[in-house]
mmCIF file of C-alpha atoms in Angstrom:
data_model
loop_
_atom_site.group_PDB
_atom_site.id
_atom_site.type_symbol
_atom_site.label_atom_id
_atom_site.label_comp_id
_atom_site.label_asym_id
_atom_site.label_seq_id
_atom_site.Cartn_x
_atom_site.Cartn_y
_atom_site.Cartn_z
ATOM 1 C CA MET I 41 0.000 0.000 0.000
ATOM 2 C CA VAL I 42 2.793 2.400 0.972
ATOM 3 C CA GLN I 43 4.787 1.438 -2.133
ATOM 4 C CA ALA I 44 1.731 2.018 -4.302
ATOM 5 C CA TRP I 45 1.230 5.454 -2.715
ATOM 6 C CA PHE I 46 4.859 6.449 -3.360
ATOM 7 C CA ALA I 47 4.610 5.131 -6.924
ATOM 8 C CA TYR I 48 1.478 7.221 -7.444
ATOM 9 C CA CYS I 49 3.138 10.348 -6.014
ATOM 10 C CA GLY I 50 6.220 9.772 -8.139
ATOM 11 C CA ARG I 51 4.123 9.425 -11.260
ATOM 12 C CA CYS I 52 2.250 12.616 -10.414
ATOM 13 C CA LYS I 53 5.520 14.528 -10.021
ATOM 14 C CA ILE I 54 6.803 13.251 -13.351
ATOM 15 C CA GLU I 55 3.542 14.171 -15.078
ATOM 16 C CA GLU I 56 3.614 17.603 -13.435
ATOM 17 C CA TYR I 57 7.206 18.079 -14.607
ATOM 18 C CA GLN I 58 6.268 17.063 -18.142
ATOM 19 C CA MET I 59 3.414 19.543 -18.152
ATOM 20 C CA ASN I 60 5.348 22.440 -16.576
ATOM 21 C CA ALA I 61 8.731 22.121 -18.258
ATOM 22 C CA MET I 62 9.502 25.481 -19.859
ATOM 23 C CA VAL I 63 8.938 25.416 -23.611
ATOM 24 C CA SER I 64 9.915 28.278 -25.908
ATOM 25 C CA VAL I 65 7.987 28.714 -29.156
ATOM 26 C CA VAL I 66 9.745 30.919 -31.716
ATOM 27 C CA ILE I 67 7.512 32.477 -34.392
ATOM 28 C CA PRO I 68 9.484 34.204 -37.175
ATOM 29 C CA THR I 69 7.487 36.827 -39.073
ATOM 30 C CA THR I 70 7.958 39.739 -41.446
ATOM 31 C CA ALA I 71 5.139 41.495 -39.526
ATOM 32 C CA GLU I 72 3.632 42.877 -42.717
ATOM 33 C CA LEU I 73 0.019 43.988 -42.575
ATOM 34 C CA ASN I 74 -1.201 41.048 -44.659
ATOM 35 C CA ARG I 75 0.173 38.677 -42.007
ATOM 36 C CA SER I 76 -2.014 40.017 -39.176
ATOM 37 C CA GLU I 77 -4.782 37.414 -39.368
ATOM 38 C CA TRP I 78 -2.307 34.556 -39.777
ATOM 39 C CA ILE I 79 -0.025 35.493 -36.910
ATOM 40 C CA ALA I 80 -2.942 36.049 -34.521
ATOM 41 C CA ARG I 81 -4.122 32.533 -35.308
ATOM 42 C CA ALA I 82 -0.622 31.115 -34.852
ATOM 43 C CA ILE I 83 -0.225 32.767 -31.433
ATOM 44 C CA ASP I 84 -3.691 31.619 -30.333
ATOM 45 C CA SER I 85 -2.777 28.038 -31.233
ATOM 46 C CA VAL I 86 0.161 28.282 -28.817
ATOM 47 C CA THR I 87 -1.648 29.992 -25.938
ATOM 48 C CA SER I 88 -4.384 27.339 -26.082
ATOM 49 C CA GLN I 89 -1.900 24.509 -25.445
ATOM 50 C CA SER I 90 -2.334 22.408 -22.315
ATOM 51 C CA ASN I 91 1.149 23.390 -21.086
ATOM 52 C CA SER I 92 1.019 26.386 -18.787
ATOM 53 C CA ASN I 93 4.722 27.210 -18.910
ATOM 54 C CA ILE I 94 5.226 28.452 -22.475
ATOM 55 C CA GLU I 95 7.362 31.339 -23.651
ATOM 56 C CA ILE I 96 6.308 32.804 -27.020
ATOM 57 C CA ILE I 97 8.993 34.696 -28.929
ATOM 58 C CA VAL I 98 7.860 36.567 -32.037
ATOM 59 C CA ALA I 99 11.000 37.288 -34.074
ATOM 60 C CA ILE I 100 10.349 40.187 -36.462
ATOM 61 C CA ASN I 101 12.731 40.035 -39.385
ATOM 62 C CA GLY I 102 11.050 41.843 -42.282
ATOM 63 C CA GLY I 103 11.796 45.048 -44.133
ATOM 64 C CA LYS I 104 8.162 46.181 -44.466
ATOM 65 C CA VAL I 105 7.058 45.988 -40.849
ATOM 66 C CA ASP I 106 3.575 47.253 -40.047
ATOM 67 C CA GLU I 107 3.921 49.083 -36.733
ATOM 68 C CA GLY I 108 0.208 48.764 -36.043
ATOM 69 C CA LEU I 109 0.511 44.990 -36.201
ATOM 70 C CA VAL I 110 3.598 45.103 -33.983
ATOM 71 C CA SER I 111 1.623 47.118 -31.410
ATOM 72 C CA GLN I 112 -1.177 44.554 -31.473
ATOM 73 C CA ILE I 113 1.296 41.745 -30.875
ATOM 74 C CA ALA I 114 3.034 43.689 -28.090
ATOM 75 C CA LYS I 115 -0.265 44.037 -26.198
ATOM 76 C CA ARG I 116 -0.422 40.282 -25.745
ATOM 77 C CA THR I 117 1.107 39.619 -22.342
ATOM 78 C CA SER I 118 2.151 36.114 -23.344
ATOM 79 C CA VAL I 119 4.416 37.336 -26.158
ATOM 80 C CA GLN I 120 8.024 38.490 -26.124
ATOM 81 C CA LEU I 121 8.940 40.641 -29.141
ATOM 82 C CA LEU I 122 12.347 40.284 -30.767
ATOM 83 C CA ARG I 123 13.089 43.071 -33.278
ATOM 84 C CA LEU I 124 15.925 42.098 -35.619
ATOM 85 C CA GLN I 125 18.040 44.453 -37.704
ATOM 86 C CA LYS I 126 19.248 41.713 -40.025
ATOM 87 C CA ARG I 127 16.522 40.315 -42.235
ATOM 88 C CA GLY I 128 15.958 36.732 -43.271
ATOM 89 C CA LEU I 129 14.358 33.575 -41.933
ATOM 90 C CA LYS I 130 17.649 32.030 -40.896
ATOM 91 C CA ASN I 131 18.526 35.022 -38.727
ATOM 92 C CA ALA I 132 15.103 34.933 -37.047
ATOM 93 C CA ILE I 133 15.524 31.233 -36.288
ATOM 94 C CA VAL I 134 19.068 31.560 -34.946
ATOM 95 C CA GLU I 135 18.409 34.663 -32.839
ATOM 96 C CA GLY I 136 15.131 33.249 -31.565
ATOM 97 C CA TRP I 137 17.013 30.122 -30.529
ATOM 98 C CA ARG I 138 19.670 32.199 -28.740
ATOM 99 C CA VAL I 139 17.222 34.137 -26.572
ATOM 100 C CA ALA I 140 14.914 31.193 -25.851
ATOM 101 C CA SER I 141 15.072 30.305 -22.161
ATOM 102 C CA GLY I 142 13.049 27.103 -22.339
ATOM 103 C CA GLU I 143 14.340 23.616 -21.727
ATOM 104 C CA PHE I 144 12.688 22.756 -25.035
ATOM 105 C CA VAL I 145 12.312 24.893 -28.154
ATOM 106 C CA CYS I 146 10.064 24.633 -31.195
ATOM 107 C CA PHE I 147 9.399 26.861 -34.181
ATOM 108 C CA LEU I 148 6.146 27.893 -35.798
ATOM 109 C CA ASP I 149 5.713 29.755 -39.087
ATOM 110 C CA ASP I 150 3.445 32.753 -38.684
ATOM 111 C CA ASP I 151 0.834 31.255 -41.020
ATOM 112 C CA ASP I 152 0.726 27.781 -39.451
ATOM 113 C CA GLU I 153 -0.922 26.395 -36.309
ATOM 114 C CA LEU I 154 -0.295 23.920 -33.512
ATOM 115 C CA LEU I 155 -3.028 21.417 -32.758
ATOM 116 C CA ALA I 156 -4.281 20.772 -29.223
ATOM 117 C CA HIS I 157 -1.799 19.026 -26.898
ATOM 118 C CA SER I 158 0.914 19.321 -29.557
ATOM 119 C CA ILE I 159 3.630 20.508 -27.191
ATOM 120 C CA GLU I 160 2.576 18.163 -24.397
ATOM 121 C CA LYS I 161 2.925 15.090 -26.631
ATOM 122 C CA ARG I 162 6.428 16.028 -27.737
ATOM 123 C CA VAL I 163 7.616 16.995 -24.268
ATOM 124 C CA GLU I 164 6.415 13.627 -23.019
ATOM 125 C CA ALA I 165 8.363 11.871 -25.796
ATOM 126 C CA LEU I 166 11.591 13.687 -24.909
ATOM 127 C CA LYS I 167 11.116 12.976 -21.208
ATOM 128 C CA GLN I 168 10.708 9.288 -21.979
ATOM 129 C CA ASN I 169 13.714 9.301 -24.346
ATOM 130 C CA THR I 170 16.310 11.191 -22.357
ATOM 131 C CA ASN I 171 19.046 10.546 -24.938
ATOM 132 C CA ALA I 172 17.003 12.076 -27.768
ATOM 133 C CA SER I 173 17.733 15.612 -28.956
ATOM 134 C CA ALA I 174 14.457 16.154 -30.790
ATOM 135 C CA ALA I 175 10.973 14.735 -31.205
ATOM 136 C CA PHE I 176 8.981 15.304 -34.373
ATOM 137 C CA THR I 177 5.428 14.508 -35.392
ATOM 138 C CA ASP I 178 3.150 14.336 -38.378
ATOM 139 C CA GLY I 179 0.729 17.108 -39.291
ATOM 140 C CA TYR I 180 -1.767 18.139 -41.939
ATOM 141 C CA PHE I 181 -1.849 20.373 -44.974
ATOM 142 C CA LYS I 182 -4.804 22.736 -44.774
ATOM 143 C CA SER I 183 -6.186 24.634 -47.761
ATOM 144 C CA GLU I 184 -9.159 27.003 -47.868
ATOM 145 C CA GLY I 185 -10.187 25.952 -44.375
ATOM 146 C CA LYS I 186 -10.153 22.224 -45.104
ATOM 147 C CA ILE I 187 -7.631 19.553 -44.150
ATOM 148 C CA VAL I 188 -6.238 18.180 -47.400
ATOM 149 C CA ARG I 189 -3.787 15.423 -46.470
ATOM 150 C CA PRO I 190 -1.124 14.402 -43.936
ATOM 151 C CA ILE I 191 2.338 15.945 -44.228
ATOM 152 C CA ILE I 192 4.124 12.589 -44.165
ATOM 153 C CA ASN I 193 3.562 10.201 -47.044
ATOM 154 C CA ARG I 194 3.719 6.841 -45.280
ATOM 155 C CA GLN I 195 4.699 5.049 -48.497
ATOM 156 C CA GLU I 196 7.910 7.095 -48.596
ATOM 157 C CA PHE I 197 8.562 7.221 -44.849
ATOM 158 C CA ASP I 198 10.395 4.763 -42.607
ATOM 159 C CA GLN I 199 10.862 5.893 -39.012
ATOM 160 C CA ASN I 200 13.782 3.473 -38.721
ATOM 161 C CA ASP I 201 15.561 5.199 -41.616
ATOM 162 C CA LEU I 202 14.933 8.913 -41.187
ATOM 163 C CA PHE I 203 17.794 10.041 -43.423
ATOM 164 C CA GLY I 204 16.724 7.771 -46.266
ATOM 165 C CA SER I 205 13.131 8.947 -45.853
ATOM 166 C CA LEU I 206 14.319 12.549 -45.989
ATOM 167 C CA LEU I 207 15.762 11.912 -49.447
ATOM 168 C CA ASN I 208 12.295 10.810 -50.557
ATOM 169 C CA LYS I 209 10.425 13.742 -49.035
ATOM 170 C CA ASN I 210 11.142 16.220 -46.256
ATOM 171 C CA TRP I 211 9.194 14.998 -43.229
ATOM 172 C CA ASN I 212 10.328 17.808 -40.909
ATOM 173 C CA ALA I 213 8.260 20.946 -41.388
ATOM 174 C CA SER I 214 9.274 24.023 -39.415
ATOM 175 C CA CYS I 215 6.725 23.309 -36.670
ATOM 176 C CA ALA I 216 7.124 19.527 -36.661
ATOM 177 C CA SER I 217 9.957 19.245 -34.132
ATOM 178 C CA LEU I 218 10.547 20.022 -30.488
ATOM 179 C CA PHE I 219 14.250 20.366 -29.666
ATOM 180 C CA ARG I 220 16.053 19.758 -26.387
ATOM 181 C CA LYS I 221 18.067 22.961 -26.146
ATOM 182 C CA SER I 222 20.844 21.518 -24.008
ATOM 183 C CA SER I 223 21.559 18.903 -26.689
ATOM 184 C CA VAL I 224 21.323 20.978 -29.857
ATOM 185 C CA SER I 225 23.590 23.867 -30.822
ATOM 186 C CA HIS I 226 22.506 26.880 -32.846
ATOM 187 C CA ASP I 227 25.008 25.597 -35.427
ATOM 188 C CA LEU I 228 22.273 23.222 -36.574
ATOM 189 C CA PHE I 229 20.449 26.219 -38.038
ATOM 190 C CA GLU I 230 23.548 27.956 -39.403
ATOM 191 C CA ASN I 231 23.275 26.583 -42.905
ATOM 192 C CA ASP I 232 23.868 29.479 -45.263
ATOM 193 C CA TYR I 233 24.486 28.410 -48.831
ATOM 194 C CA ARG I 234 24.150 29.954 -52.235
ATOM 195 C CA TYR I 235 23.188 28.611 -55.597
ATOM 196 C CA SER I 236 26.523 29.439 -57.221
ATOM 197 C CA HIS I 237 26.913 26.496 -59.578
ATOM 198 C CA TYR I 238 27.378 26.505 -63.324
ATOM 199 C CA GLY I 239 27.733 30.263 -63.753
ATOM 200 C CA THR I 240 24.037 30.999 -63.324
ATOM 201 C CA ASP I 241 24.304 33.631 -60.574
ATOM 202 C CA ARG I 242 24.022 36.574 -62.936
ATOM 203 C CA TRP I 243 20.653 35.310 -64.164
ATOM 204 C CA LEU I 244 19.133 34.882 -60.727
ATOM 205 C CA PRO I 245 17.497 37.436 -58.424
ATOM 206 C CA PRO I 246 19.052 37.722 -54.919
ATOM 207 C CA ASN I 247 16.206 35.819 -53.242
ATOM 208 C CA ILE I 248 17.078 32.771 -55.352
ATOM 209 C CA GLN I 249 20.865 33.197 -55.261
ATOM 210 C CA ASP I 250 21.009 33.373 -51.463
ATOM 211 C CA PHE I 251 18.694 30.703 -50.089
ATOM 212 C CA GLY I 252 19.824 31.275 -46.523
ATOM 213 C CA PHE I 253 17.968 28.479 -44.767
ATOM 214 C CA SER I 254 16.551 25.043 -45.497
ATOM 215 C CA TRP I 255 14.657 22.833 -43.073
ATOM 216 C CA THR I 256 15.565 19.861 -45.244
ATOM 217 C CA PHE I 257 19.284 20.525 -44.802
ATOM 218 C CA ALA I 258 18.839 21.203 -41.075
ATOM 219 C CA SER I 259 16.918 17.923 -40.771
ATOM 220 C CA ALA I 260 19.699 16.043 -42.561
ATOM 221 C CA LYS I 261 22.254 17.392 -40.094
ATOM 222 C CA LEU I 262 19.905 16.646 -37.206
ATOM 223 C CA VAL I 263 19.448 12.942 -37.966
ATOM 224 C CA LEU I 264 23.134 12.432 -38.814
ATOM 225 C CA GLN I 265 24.345 14.057 -35.590
ATOM 226 C CA HIS I 266 21.587 13.368 -33.049
ATOM 227 C CA LYS I 267 19.051 10.817 -31.880
ATOM 228 C CA VAL I 268 15.572 11.814 -33.015
ATOM 229 C CA VAL I 269 12.262 10.203 -32.020
ATOM 230 C CA PHE I 270 9.058 10.126 -34.040
ATOM 231 C CA VAL I 271 5.722 10.706 -32.307
ATOM 232 C CA ASP I 272 3.086 9.192 -34.564
ATOM 233 C CA LYS I 273 0.401 11.791 -33.902
ATOM 234 C CA PRO I 274 -0.727 14.820 -35.938
ATOM 235 C CA CYS I 275 0.324 17.940 -34.057
ATOM 236 C CA TYR I 276 0.211 20.883 -36.468
ATOM 237 C CA LEU I 277 -1.424 22.440 -39.527
ATOM 238 C CA ILE I 278 0.462 23.810 -42.528
ATOM 239 C CA ASN I 279 -1.740 26.369 -44.244
ATOM 240 C CA SER I 280 -1.216 26.083 -47.996
ATOM 241 C CA ARG I 281 -2.028 29.090 -50.126
ATOM 242 C CA PRO I 282 -2.810 29.116 -53.850
ATOM 243 C CA ASN I 283 0.270 31.184 -54.774
ATOM 244 C CA THR I 284 2.698 28.641 -53.352
ATOM 245 C CA THR I 285 4.150 26.141 -55.796
ATOM 246 C CA SER I 286 6.841 23.501 -55.756
ATOM 247 C CA ALA I 287 7.167 23.552 -59.553
ATOM 248 C CA SER I 288 8.910 26.935 -59.879
ATOM 249 C CA LEU I 289 12.446 27.412 -61.150
ATOM 250 C CA GLY I 290 13.476 28.643 -57.710
ATOM 251 C CA ALA I 291 12.181 25.435 -56.110
ATOM 252 C CA HIS I 292 14.234 23.268 -58.472
ATOM 253 C CA LEU I 293 17.384 25.350 -57.951
ATOM 254 C CA ARG I 294 16.919 25.250 -54.188
ATOM 255 C CA THR I 295 16.588 21.478 -54.343
ATOM 256 C CA ILE I 296 19.860 21.234 -56.280
ATOM 257 C CA ALA I 297 21.609 23.483 -53.754
ATOM 258 C CA VAL I 298 20.217 21.515 -50.794
ATOM 259 C CA LEU I 299 21.186 18.149 -52.302
ATOM 260 C CA ASN I 300 24.736 19.368 -52.895
ATOM 261 C CA ALA I 301 24.846 20.660 -49.313
ATOM 262 C CA ILE I 302 23.578 17.304 -48.003
ATOM 263 C CA ARG I 303 26.176 15.487 -50.090
ATOM 264 C CA SER I 304 28.866 17.608 -48.393
ATOM 265 C CA LEU I 305 27.829 16.051 -45.051
ATOM 266 C CA ASN I 306 29.389 12.801 -46.303
ATOM 267 C CA PRO I 307 26.459 10.483 -45.514
ATOM 268 C CA HIS I 308 26.782 6.705 -45.619
ATOM 269 C CA LYS I 309 27.567 5.390 -49.082
ATOM 270 C CA LYS I 310 24.216 3.574 -49.291
ATOM 271 C CA TYR I 311 22.522 6.975 -49.638
ATOM 272 C CA ARG I 312 24.825 8.484 -52.248
ATOM 273 C CA SER I 313 23.174 6.914 -55.291
ATOM 274 C CA LYS I 314 19.794 8.260 -54.128
ATOM 275 C CA ILE I 315 21.254 11.759 -53.776
ATOM 276 C CA ARG I 316 22.773 11.558 -57.260
ATOM 277 C CA LYS I 317 19.477 10.313 -58.707
ATOM 278 C CA ASN I 318 17.615 13.218 -57.095
ATOM 279 C CA LEU I 319 20.212 15.635 -58.484
ATOM 280 C CA SER I 320 19.685 14.280 -61.996
ATOM 281 C CA ARG I 321 15.924 14.733 -61.704
ATOM 282 C CA SER I 322 16.227 18.278 -60.322
ATOM 283 C CA HIS I 323 18.721 19.320 -63.003
ATOM 284 C CA HIS I 324 16.352 18.008 -65.658
ATOM 285 C CA SER I 325 13.456 19.983 -64.170
ATOM 286 C CA ALA I 326 15.631 23.117 -64.049
ATOM 287 C CA SER I 327 16.667 22.542 -67.666
ATOM 288 C CA CYS I 328 13.012 22.420 -68.700
ATOM 289 C CA LYS I 329 12.301 25.677 -66.857
ATOM 290 C CA TRP I 330 15.313 27.489 -68.342
ATOM 291 C CA ASN I 331 14.310 26.278 -71.794
ATOM 292 C CA SER I 332 10.761 27.586 -71.355
ATOM 293 C CA MET I 333 12.292 30.983 -70.490
ATOM 294 C CA GLY I 334 14.331 30.971 -73.686
ATOM 295 C CA LEU I 335 17.673 30.714 -71.849
ATOM 296 C CA ARG I 336 19.091 27.883 -73.941
ATOM 297 C CA LYS I 337 22.653 27.981 -72.605
ATOM 298 C CA LEU I 338 21.479 27.420 -69.048
ATOM 299 C CA ALA I 339 19.034 24.786 -70.263
ATOM 300 C CA PHE I 340 21.878 22.907 -71.958
ATOM 301 C CA GLN I 341 24.098 23.233 -68.863
ATOM 302 C CA HIS I 342 21.486 21.729 -66.572
ATOM 303 C CA HIS I 343 20.661 19.075 -69.137
ATOM 304 C CA TRP I 344 24.332 18.063 -69.174
ATOM 305 C CA TYR I 345 24.393 17.802 -65.380
ATOM 306 C CA SER I 346 21.170 15.795 -65.415
ATOM 307 C CA LEU I 347 23.005 13.233 -67.560
ATOM 308 C CA ILE I 348 26.238 13.009 -65.565
ATOM 309 C CA SER I 349 24.955 13.338 -61.989
ATOM 310 C CA SER I 350 23.899 9.679 -61.887
ATOM 311 C CA LEU I 351 23.743 6.582 -64.056
ATOM 312 C CA GLY I 352 19.992 6.969 -64.088
ATOM 313 C CA GLY I 353 20.443 10.385 -65.656
ATOM 314 C CA LEU I 354 20.760 8.764 -69.061
ATOM 315 C CA ARG I 355 16.971 8.507 -69.112
ATOM 316 C CA TYR I 356 16.946 12.248 -69.869
ATOM 317 C CA LEU I 357 19.112 11.862 -72.986
ATOM 318 C CA PRO I 358 16.137 12.071 -75.416
ATOM 319 C CA TYR I 359 15.439 15.576 -74.080
ATOM 320 C CA PHE I 360 18.596 16.710 -75.877
ATOM 321 C CA ARG I 361 16.738 16.416 -79.182
ATOM 322 C CA HIS I 362 13.983 18.650 -77.840
ATOM 323 C CA LEU I 363 16.558 21.275 -76.816
ATOM 324 C CA LEU I 364 18.143 21.174 -80.263
ATOM 325 C CA ARG I 365 14.758 21.485 -81.934
ATOM 326 C CA THR I 366 13.709 24.510 -79.887
ATOM 327 C CA THR I 367 17.119 26.110 -80.450
ATOM 328 C CA ASN I 368 16.809 25.613 -84.215
ATOM 329 C CA ASP I 369 13.283 27.017 -84.145
ATOM 330 C CA ASP I 370 14.642 30.191 -82.541
ATOM 331 C CA ALA I 371 17.388 30.554 -85.137
#
């Protein structure tokens, strides 16, 4: 009876600790006027969590800040404002991480939302797995007020091979993970890189040349350097908007830059062929985009790299005839 009472008290203390462990939620935002509705919803999704000990840090990193919106945010007693001189998502993430005082830290885009008990579930996972540096979960895409589909495609995801799954599809959205701050350095988020390959810089606007930050690259470093646990529960909503597309030239060039950055991490040789195959596919997609823009030289350059990046790249050889035909048509 006495032992049972002590066991009950011990369990209560552990559960209380799990609920009250300080958690910092960093919300990067440009604080432009058109973000007001989104960011209010994002903050509300955090304040409605079951955890009572949450620190919300809104990191303002834009160049077109709406001071009226900033004043509205500042009135919320639960929010700590972080005004940043240097712009960019990466800077907001790194500086938000630096000032966070929580034992655990997570990030939330200003147009996304946490679901109920999201933080609690991940804190519990990290308390149960004391050697884990991060816990991540599934979530949902939401469009026009309706849930569309889960974030993680289970046919391409293996929780026992997170790095391999990452090469299929990024499973770690910005709000998917909760990090143990004592185990993870801000270096994880210091992943500046530029798309400077093949002499294309002069054709690209600065926002494409300097990508600055990639959750895919950060996730690759995370799983190669740390133990990560998967909590198989939906914990967040990614709000998709009609003007977002993964088929743009910038998306293909970013993918090429990220894959080259991941390759520089020197992953196990069993993954290298997959990386090369993905590079071939992305170079081919970029070649198609350049060709549609009438920039034949860049189209030919990316076509060449689609062929030589992997053995499987030879499948794109017939496209060479299409490039020649369009070039001759222009002549």
